[in-house]
PDB file of C-alpha atoms in Angstrom:
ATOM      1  CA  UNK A   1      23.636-183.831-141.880  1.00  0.00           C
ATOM      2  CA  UNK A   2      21.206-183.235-138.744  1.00  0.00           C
ATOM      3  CA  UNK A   3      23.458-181.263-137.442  1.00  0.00           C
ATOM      4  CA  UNK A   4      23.442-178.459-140.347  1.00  0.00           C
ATOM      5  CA  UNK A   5      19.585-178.926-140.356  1.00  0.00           C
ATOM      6  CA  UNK A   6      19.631-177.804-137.064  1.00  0.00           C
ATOM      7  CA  UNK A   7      22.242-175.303-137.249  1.00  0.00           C
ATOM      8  CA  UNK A   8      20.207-173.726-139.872  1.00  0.00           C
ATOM      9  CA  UNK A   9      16.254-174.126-138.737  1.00  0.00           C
ATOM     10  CA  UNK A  10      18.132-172.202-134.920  1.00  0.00           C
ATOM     11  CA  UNK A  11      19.702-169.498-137.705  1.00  0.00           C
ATOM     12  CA  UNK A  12      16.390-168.975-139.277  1.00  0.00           C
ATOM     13  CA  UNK A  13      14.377-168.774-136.271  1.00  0.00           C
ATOM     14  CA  UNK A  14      16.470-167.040-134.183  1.00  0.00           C
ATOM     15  CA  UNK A  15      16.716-164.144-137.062  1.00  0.00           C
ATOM     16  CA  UNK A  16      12.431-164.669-137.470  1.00  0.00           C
ATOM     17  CA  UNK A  17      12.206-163.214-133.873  1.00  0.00           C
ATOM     18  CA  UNK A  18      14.255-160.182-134.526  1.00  0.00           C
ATOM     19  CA  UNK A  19      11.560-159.512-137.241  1.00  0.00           C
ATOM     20  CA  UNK A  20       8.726-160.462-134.914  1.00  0.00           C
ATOM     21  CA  UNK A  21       6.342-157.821-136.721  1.00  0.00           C
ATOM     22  CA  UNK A  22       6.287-159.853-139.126  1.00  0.00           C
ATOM     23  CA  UNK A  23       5.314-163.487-137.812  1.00  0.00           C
ATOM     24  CA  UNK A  24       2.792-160.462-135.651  1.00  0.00           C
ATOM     25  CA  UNK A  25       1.521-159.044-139.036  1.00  0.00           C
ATOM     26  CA  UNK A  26       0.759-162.743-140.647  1.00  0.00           C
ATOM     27  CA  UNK A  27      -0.709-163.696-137.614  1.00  0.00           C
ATOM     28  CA  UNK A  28      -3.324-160.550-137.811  1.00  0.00           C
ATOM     29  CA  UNK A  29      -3.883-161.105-141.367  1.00  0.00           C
ATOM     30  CA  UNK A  30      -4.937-164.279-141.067  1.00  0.00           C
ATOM     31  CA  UNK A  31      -7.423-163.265-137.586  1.00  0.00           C
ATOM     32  CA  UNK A  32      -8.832-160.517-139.781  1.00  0.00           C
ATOM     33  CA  UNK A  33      -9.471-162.184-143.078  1.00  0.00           C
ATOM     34  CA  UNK A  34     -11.527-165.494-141.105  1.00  0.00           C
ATOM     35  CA  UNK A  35     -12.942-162.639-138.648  1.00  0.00           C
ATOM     36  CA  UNK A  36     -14.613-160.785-142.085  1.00  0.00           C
ATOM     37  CA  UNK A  37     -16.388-163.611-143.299  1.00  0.00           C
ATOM     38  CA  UNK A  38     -19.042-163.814-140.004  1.00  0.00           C
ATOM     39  CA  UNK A  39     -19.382-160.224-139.927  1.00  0.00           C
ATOM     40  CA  UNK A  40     -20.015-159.972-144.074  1.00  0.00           C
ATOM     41  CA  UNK A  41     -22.481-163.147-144.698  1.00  0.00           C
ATOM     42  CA  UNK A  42     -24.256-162.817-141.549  1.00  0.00           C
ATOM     43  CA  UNK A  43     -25.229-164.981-138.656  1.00  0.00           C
ATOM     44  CA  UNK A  44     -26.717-168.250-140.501  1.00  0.00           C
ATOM     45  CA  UNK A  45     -25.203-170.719-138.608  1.00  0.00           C
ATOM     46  CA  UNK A  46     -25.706-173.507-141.404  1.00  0.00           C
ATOM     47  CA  UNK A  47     -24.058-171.144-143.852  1.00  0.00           C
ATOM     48  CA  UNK A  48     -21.268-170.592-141.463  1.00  0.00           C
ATOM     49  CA  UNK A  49     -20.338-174.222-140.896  1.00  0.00           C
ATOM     50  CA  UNK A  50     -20.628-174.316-144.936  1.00  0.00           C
ATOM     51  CA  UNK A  51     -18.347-172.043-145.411  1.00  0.00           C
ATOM     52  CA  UNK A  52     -15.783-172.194-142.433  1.00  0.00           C
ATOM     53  CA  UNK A  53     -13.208-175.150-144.073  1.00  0.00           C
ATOM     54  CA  UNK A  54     -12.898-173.326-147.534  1.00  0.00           C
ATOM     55  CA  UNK A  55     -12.573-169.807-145.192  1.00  0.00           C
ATOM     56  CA  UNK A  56      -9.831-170.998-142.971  1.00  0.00           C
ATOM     57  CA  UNK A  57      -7.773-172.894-145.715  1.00  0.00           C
ATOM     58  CA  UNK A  58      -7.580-170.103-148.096  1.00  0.00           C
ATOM     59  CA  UNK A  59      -7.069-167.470-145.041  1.00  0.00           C
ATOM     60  CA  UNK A  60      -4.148-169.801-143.944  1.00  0.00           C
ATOM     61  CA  UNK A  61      -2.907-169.625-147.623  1.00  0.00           C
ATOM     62  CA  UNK A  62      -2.556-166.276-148.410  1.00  0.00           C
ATOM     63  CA  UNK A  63      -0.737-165.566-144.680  1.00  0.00           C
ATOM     64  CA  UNK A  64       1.684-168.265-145.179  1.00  0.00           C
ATOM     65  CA  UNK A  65       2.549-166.728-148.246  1.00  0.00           C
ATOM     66  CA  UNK A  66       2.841-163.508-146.769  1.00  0.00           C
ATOM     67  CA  UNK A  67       6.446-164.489-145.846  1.00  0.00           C
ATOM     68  CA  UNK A  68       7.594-166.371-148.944  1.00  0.00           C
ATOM     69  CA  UNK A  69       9.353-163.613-150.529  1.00  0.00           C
ATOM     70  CA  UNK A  70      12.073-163.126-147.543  1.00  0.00           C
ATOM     71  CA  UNK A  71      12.232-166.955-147.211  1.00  0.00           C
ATOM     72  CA  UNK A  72      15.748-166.438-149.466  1.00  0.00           C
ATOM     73  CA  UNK A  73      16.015-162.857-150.649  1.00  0.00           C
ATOM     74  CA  UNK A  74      17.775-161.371-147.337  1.00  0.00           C
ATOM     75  CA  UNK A  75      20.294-164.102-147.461  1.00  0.00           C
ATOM     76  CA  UNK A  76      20.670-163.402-150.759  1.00  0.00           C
ATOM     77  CA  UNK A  77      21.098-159.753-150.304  1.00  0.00           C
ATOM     78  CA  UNK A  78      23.832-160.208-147.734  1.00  0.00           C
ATOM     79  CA  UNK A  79      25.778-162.752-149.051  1.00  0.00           C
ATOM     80  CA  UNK A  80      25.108-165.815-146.932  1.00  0.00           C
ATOM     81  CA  UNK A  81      23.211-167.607-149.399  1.00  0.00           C
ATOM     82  CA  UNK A  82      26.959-168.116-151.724  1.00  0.00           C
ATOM     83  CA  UNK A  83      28.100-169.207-148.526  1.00  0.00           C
ATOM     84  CA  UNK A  84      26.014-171.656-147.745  1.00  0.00           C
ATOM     85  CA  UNK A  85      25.969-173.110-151.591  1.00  0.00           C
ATOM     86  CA  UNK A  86      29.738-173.252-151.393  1.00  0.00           C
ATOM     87  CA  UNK A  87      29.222-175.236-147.800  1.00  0.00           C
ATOM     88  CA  UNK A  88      30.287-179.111-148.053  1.00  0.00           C
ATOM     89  CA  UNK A  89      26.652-179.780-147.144  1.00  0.00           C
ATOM     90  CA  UNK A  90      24.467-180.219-150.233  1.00  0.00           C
ATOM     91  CA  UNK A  91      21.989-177.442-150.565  1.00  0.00           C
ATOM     92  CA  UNK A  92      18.958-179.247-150.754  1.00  0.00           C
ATOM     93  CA  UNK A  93      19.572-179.981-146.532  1.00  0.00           C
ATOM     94  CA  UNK A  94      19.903-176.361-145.849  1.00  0.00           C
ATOM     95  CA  UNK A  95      16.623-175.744-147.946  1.00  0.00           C
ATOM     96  CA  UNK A  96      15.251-178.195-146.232  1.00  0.00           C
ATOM     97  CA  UNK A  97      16.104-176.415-142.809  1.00  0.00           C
ATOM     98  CA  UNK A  98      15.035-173.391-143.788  1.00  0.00           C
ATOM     99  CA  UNK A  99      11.365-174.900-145.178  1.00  0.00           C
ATOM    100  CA  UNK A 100      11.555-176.549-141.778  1.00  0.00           C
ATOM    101  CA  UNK A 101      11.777-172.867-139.904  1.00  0.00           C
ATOM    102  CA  UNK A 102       9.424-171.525-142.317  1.00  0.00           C
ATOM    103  CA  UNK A 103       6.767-173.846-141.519  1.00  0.00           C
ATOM    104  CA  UNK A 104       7.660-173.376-137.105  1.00  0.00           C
ATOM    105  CA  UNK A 105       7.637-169.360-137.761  1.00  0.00           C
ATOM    106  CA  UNK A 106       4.711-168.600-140.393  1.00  0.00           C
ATOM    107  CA  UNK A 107       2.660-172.238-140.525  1.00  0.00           C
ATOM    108  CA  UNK A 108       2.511-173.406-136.951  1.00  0.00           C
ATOM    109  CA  UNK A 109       1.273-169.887-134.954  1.00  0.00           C
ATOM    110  CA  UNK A 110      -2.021-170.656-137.781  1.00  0.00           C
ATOM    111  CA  UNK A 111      -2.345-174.130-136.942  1.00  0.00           C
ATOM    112  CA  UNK A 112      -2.963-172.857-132.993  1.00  0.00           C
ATOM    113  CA  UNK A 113      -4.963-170.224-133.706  1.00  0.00           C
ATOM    114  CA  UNK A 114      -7.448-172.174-136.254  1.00  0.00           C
ATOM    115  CA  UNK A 115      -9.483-173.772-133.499  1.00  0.00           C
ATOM    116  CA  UNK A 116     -10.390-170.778-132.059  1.00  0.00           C
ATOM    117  CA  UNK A 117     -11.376-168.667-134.844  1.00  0.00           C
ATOM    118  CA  UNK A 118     -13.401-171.977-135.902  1.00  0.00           C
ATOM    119  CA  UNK A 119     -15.677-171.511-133.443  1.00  0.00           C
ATOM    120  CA  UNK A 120     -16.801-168.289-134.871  1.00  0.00           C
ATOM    121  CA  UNK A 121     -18.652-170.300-137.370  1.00  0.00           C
ATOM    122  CA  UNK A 122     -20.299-172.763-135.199  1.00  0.00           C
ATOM    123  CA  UNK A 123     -18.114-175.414-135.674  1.00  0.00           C
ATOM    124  CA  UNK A 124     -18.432-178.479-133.330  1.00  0.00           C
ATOM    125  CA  UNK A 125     -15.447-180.113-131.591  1.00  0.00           C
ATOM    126  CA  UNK A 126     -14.970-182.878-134.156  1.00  0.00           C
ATOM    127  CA  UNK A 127     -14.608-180.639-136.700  1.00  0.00           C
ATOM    128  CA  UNK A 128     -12.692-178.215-135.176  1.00  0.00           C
ATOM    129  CA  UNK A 129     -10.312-181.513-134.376  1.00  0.00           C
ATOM    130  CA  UNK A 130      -9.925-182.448-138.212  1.00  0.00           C
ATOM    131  CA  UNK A 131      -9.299-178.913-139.125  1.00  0.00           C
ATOM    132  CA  UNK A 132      -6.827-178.104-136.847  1.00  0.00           C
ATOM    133  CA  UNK A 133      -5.200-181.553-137.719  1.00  0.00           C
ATOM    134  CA  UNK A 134      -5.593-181.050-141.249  1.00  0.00           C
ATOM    135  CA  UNK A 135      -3.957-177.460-140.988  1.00  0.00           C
ATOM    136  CA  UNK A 136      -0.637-179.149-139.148  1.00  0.00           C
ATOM    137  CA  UNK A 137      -0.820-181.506-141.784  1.00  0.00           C
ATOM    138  CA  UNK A 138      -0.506-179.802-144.669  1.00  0.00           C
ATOM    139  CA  UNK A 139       1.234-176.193-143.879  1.00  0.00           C
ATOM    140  CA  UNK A 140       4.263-178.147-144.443  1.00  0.00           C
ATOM    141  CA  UNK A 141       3.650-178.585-147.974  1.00  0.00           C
ATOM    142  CA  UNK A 142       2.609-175.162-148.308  1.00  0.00           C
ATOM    143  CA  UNK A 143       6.074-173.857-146.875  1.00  0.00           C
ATOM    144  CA  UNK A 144       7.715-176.693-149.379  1.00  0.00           C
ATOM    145  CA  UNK A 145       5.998-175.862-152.504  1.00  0.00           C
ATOM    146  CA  UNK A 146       6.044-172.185-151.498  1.00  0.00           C
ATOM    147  CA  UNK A 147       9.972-172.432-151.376  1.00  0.00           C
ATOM    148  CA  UNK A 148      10.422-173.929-155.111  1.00  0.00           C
ATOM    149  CA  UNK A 149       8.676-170.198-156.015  1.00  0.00           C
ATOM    150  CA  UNK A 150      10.763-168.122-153.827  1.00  0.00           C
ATOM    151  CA  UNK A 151      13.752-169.790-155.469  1.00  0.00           C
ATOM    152  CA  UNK A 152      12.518-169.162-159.145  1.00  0.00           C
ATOM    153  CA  UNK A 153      11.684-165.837-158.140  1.00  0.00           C
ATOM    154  CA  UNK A 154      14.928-164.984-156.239  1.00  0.00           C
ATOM    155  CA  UNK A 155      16.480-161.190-157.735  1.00  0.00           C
ATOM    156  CA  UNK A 156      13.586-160.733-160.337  1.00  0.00           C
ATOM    157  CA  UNK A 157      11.754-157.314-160.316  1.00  0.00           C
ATOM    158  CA  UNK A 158       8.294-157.782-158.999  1.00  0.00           C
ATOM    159  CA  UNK A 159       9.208-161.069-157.779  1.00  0.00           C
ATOM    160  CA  UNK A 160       5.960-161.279-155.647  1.00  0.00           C
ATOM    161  CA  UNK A 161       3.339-160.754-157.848  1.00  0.00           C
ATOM    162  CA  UNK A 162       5.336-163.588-160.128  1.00  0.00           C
ATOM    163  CA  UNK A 163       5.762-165.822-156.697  1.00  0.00           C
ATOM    164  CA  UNK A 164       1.714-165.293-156.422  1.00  0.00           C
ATOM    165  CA  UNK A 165       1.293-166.694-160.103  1.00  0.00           C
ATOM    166  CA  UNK A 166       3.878-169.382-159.847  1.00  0.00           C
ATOM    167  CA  UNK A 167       2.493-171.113-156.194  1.00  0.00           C
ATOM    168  CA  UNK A 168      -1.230-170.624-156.505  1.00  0.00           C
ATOM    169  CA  UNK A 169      -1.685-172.881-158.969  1.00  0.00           C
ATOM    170  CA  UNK A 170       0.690-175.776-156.740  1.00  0.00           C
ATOM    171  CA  UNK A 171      -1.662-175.121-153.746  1.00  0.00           C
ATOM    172  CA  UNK A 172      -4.262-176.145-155.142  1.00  0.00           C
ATOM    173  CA  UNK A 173      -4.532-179.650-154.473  1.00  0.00           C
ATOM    174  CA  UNK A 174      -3.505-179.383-150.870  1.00  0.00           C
ATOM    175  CA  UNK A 175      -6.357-176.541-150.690  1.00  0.00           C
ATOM    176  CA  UNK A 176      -8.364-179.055-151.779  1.00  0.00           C
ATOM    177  CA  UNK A 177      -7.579-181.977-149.791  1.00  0.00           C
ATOM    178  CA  UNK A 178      -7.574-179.659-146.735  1.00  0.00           C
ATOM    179  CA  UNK A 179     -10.659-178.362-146.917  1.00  0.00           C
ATOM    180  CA  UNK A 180     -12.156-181.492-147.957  1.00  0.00           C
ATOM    181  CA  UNK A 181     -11.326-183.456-145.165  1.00  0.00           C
ATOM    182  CA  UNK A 182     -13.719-180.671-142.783  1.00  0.00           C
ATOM    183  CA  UNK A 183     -16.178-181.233-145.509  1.00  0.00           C
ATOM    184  CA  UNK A 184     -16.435-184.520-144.974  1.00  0.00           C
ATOM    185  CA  UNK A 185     -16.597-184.492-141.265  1.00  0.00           C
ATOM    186  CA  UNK A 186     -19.423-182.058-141.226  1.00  0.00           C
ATOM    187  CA  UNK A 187     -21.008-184.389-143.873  1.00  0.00           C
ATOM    188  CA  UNK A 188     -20.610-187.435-141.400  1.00  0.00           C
ATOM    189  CA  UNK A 189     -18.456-188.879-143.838  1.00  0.00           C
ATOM    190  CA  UNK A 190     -14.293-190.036-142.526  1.00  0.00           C
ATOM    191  CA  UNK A 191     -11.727-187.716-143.065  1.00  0.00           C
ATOM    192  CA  UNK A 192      -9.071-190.510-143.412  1.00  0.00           C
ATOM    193  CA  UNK A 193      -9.300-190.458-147.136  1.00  0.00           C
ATOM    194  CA  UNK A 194      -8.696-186.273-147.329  1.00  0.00           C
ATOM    195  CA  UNK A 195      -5.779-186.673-144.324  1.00  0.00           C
ATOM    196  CA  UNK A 196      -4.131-189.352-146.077  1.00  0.00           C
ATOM    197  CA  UNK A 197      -3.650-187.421-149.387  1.00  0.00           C
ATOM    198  CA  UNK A 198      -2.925-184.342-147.593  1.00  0.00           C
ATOM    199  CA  UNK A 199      -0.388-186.097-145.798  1.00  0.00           C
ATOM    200  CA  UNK A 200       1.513-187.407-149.126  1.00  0.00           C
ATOM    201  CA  UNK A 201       1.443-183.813-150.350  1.00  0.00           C
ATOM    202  CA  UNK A 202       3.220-182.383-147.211  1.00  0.00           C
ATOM    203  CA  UNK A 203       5.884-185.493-147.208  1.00  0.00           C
ATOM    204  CA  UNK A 204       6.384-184.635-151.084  1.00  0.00           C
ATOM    205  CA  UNK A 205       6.692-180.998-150.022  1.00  0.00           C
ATOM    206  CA  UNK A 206       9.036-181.089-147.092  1.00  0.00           C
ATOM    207  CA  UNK A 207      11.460-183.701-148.140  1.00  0.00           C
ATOM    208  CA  UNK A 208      11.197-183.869-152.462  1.00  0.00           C
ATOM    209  CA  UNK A 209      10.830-179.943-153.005  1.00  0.00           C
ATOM    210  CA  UNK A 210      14.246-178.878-151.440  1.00  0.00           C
ATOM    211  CA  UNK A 211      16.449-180.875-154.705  1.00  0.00           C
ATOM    212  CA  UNK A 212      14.226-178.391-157.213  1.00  0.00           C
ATOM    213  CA  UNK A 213      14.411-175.543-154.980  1.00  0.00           C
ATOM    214  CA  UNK A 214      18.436-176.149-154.595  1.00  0.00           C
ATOM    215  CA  UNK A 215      18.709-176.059-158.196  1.00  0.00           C
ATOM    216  CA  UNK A 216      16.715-172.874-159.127  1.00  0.00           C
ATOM    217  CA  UNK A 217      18.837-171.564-156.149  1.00  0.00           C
ATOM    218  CA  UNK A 218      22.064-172.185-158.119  1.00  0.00           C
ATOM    219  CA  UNK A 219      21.156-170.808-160.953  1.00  0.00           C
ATOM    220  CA  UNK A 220      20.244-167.614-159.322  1.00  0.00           C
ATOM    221  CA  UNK A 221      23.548-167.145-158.146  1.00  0.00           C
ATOM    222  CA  UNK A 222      25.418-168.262-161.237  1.00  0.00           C
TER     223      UNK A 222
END
């Protein structure tokens, strides 16, 4: 069973960076959308710090989800995706590998790059700390819910706007969670509360959301 994983999460990635304009173009997306926020509210530092966990979450969001839609549809396209449902594996492993590649290819570049564009809004090193811990937390989740929509989604017309209205709503409580655990730092309060709950999300994300998506992936192909 670890051995599919793998097979598939090296598959998946080594496919991601033949398409490296577009781990590049969720990258910039996310840099441009936390870069706005500074430039559009001004230079209050207070205000900054205020607004930098809600900022960064929802940035890291919207980029993650930038790469939902492919997360099934080119397999689908070509073929491979019958393959692997016909493969003596069950499907929910090989979901599971791919979630696992989505998260290394479109989560993990935003978890690196979160410290430094939180220090655009005056964030001090403890914060910084939870948010970039509170990012590798719970991107998983977002890549594990996220999958569940691309499977309900899979070979419907406008398919994206209808994968926007299907995940939002799931994100919220790991939006919440997320940003609430910088909150609370800033507020001299313990993140350990926030982390903790974010961290049952992303376990329920990574390893209960692949049976689901397996199952709206079957009846896509039937």
């Amino acid at each position: 069973m670890l051995q599919s994983i793998r097979a598939v999460i090296g598959r998946d990635l080594r496919l991601a960076m033949r398409r490296q304009a577009d781990i590049v173009a969720a990258m910039f997306f996310f840099i441009i959308v936390v870069s706005l926020f500074p430039l559009g509210v001004g230079p209050e530092a207070e205000q900054l710090r205020r607004l930098a966990p809600g900022v960064l979450w929802v940035a890291a969001l919207l980029a993650t989800m930038l790469s939902l839609p492919r997360l099934f549809a080119d397999d689908h396209r070509d073929g491979t995706l019958e393959q692997l449902a016909l493969a003596p594996q069950p499907l929910a492993l090989i979901v599971l590998g791919k979630v696992v590649a989505h998260w290394l290819v479109a989560g993990l570049p935003l978890v690196l790059l979160a410290p430094l564009l939180g220090i655009q809004f005056d964030l001090a090193g403890d914060a910084l700390a939870v948010l970039t811990l509170s990012l590798l937390i719970g991107t998983p989740a977002l890549s594990g819910i996220g999958a569940i929509g691309a499977a309900l989604t899979l070979g419907v017309r406008g398919g994206g706007v209808l994968l926007s209205l299907l995940v939002l709503p799931l994100y919220i409580p790991v939006l919440i969670f997320g940003a609430g655990a910088v909150d609370a730092t800033l507020s001299g309060l313990g993140p350990q509360a926030h982390l903790s709950l974010l961290g049952a999300l992303a376990l329920g994300g990574v390893f209960f959301a692949p049976w689901p998506t397996a199952a709206a992936l079957r009846v896509a192909l039937e």
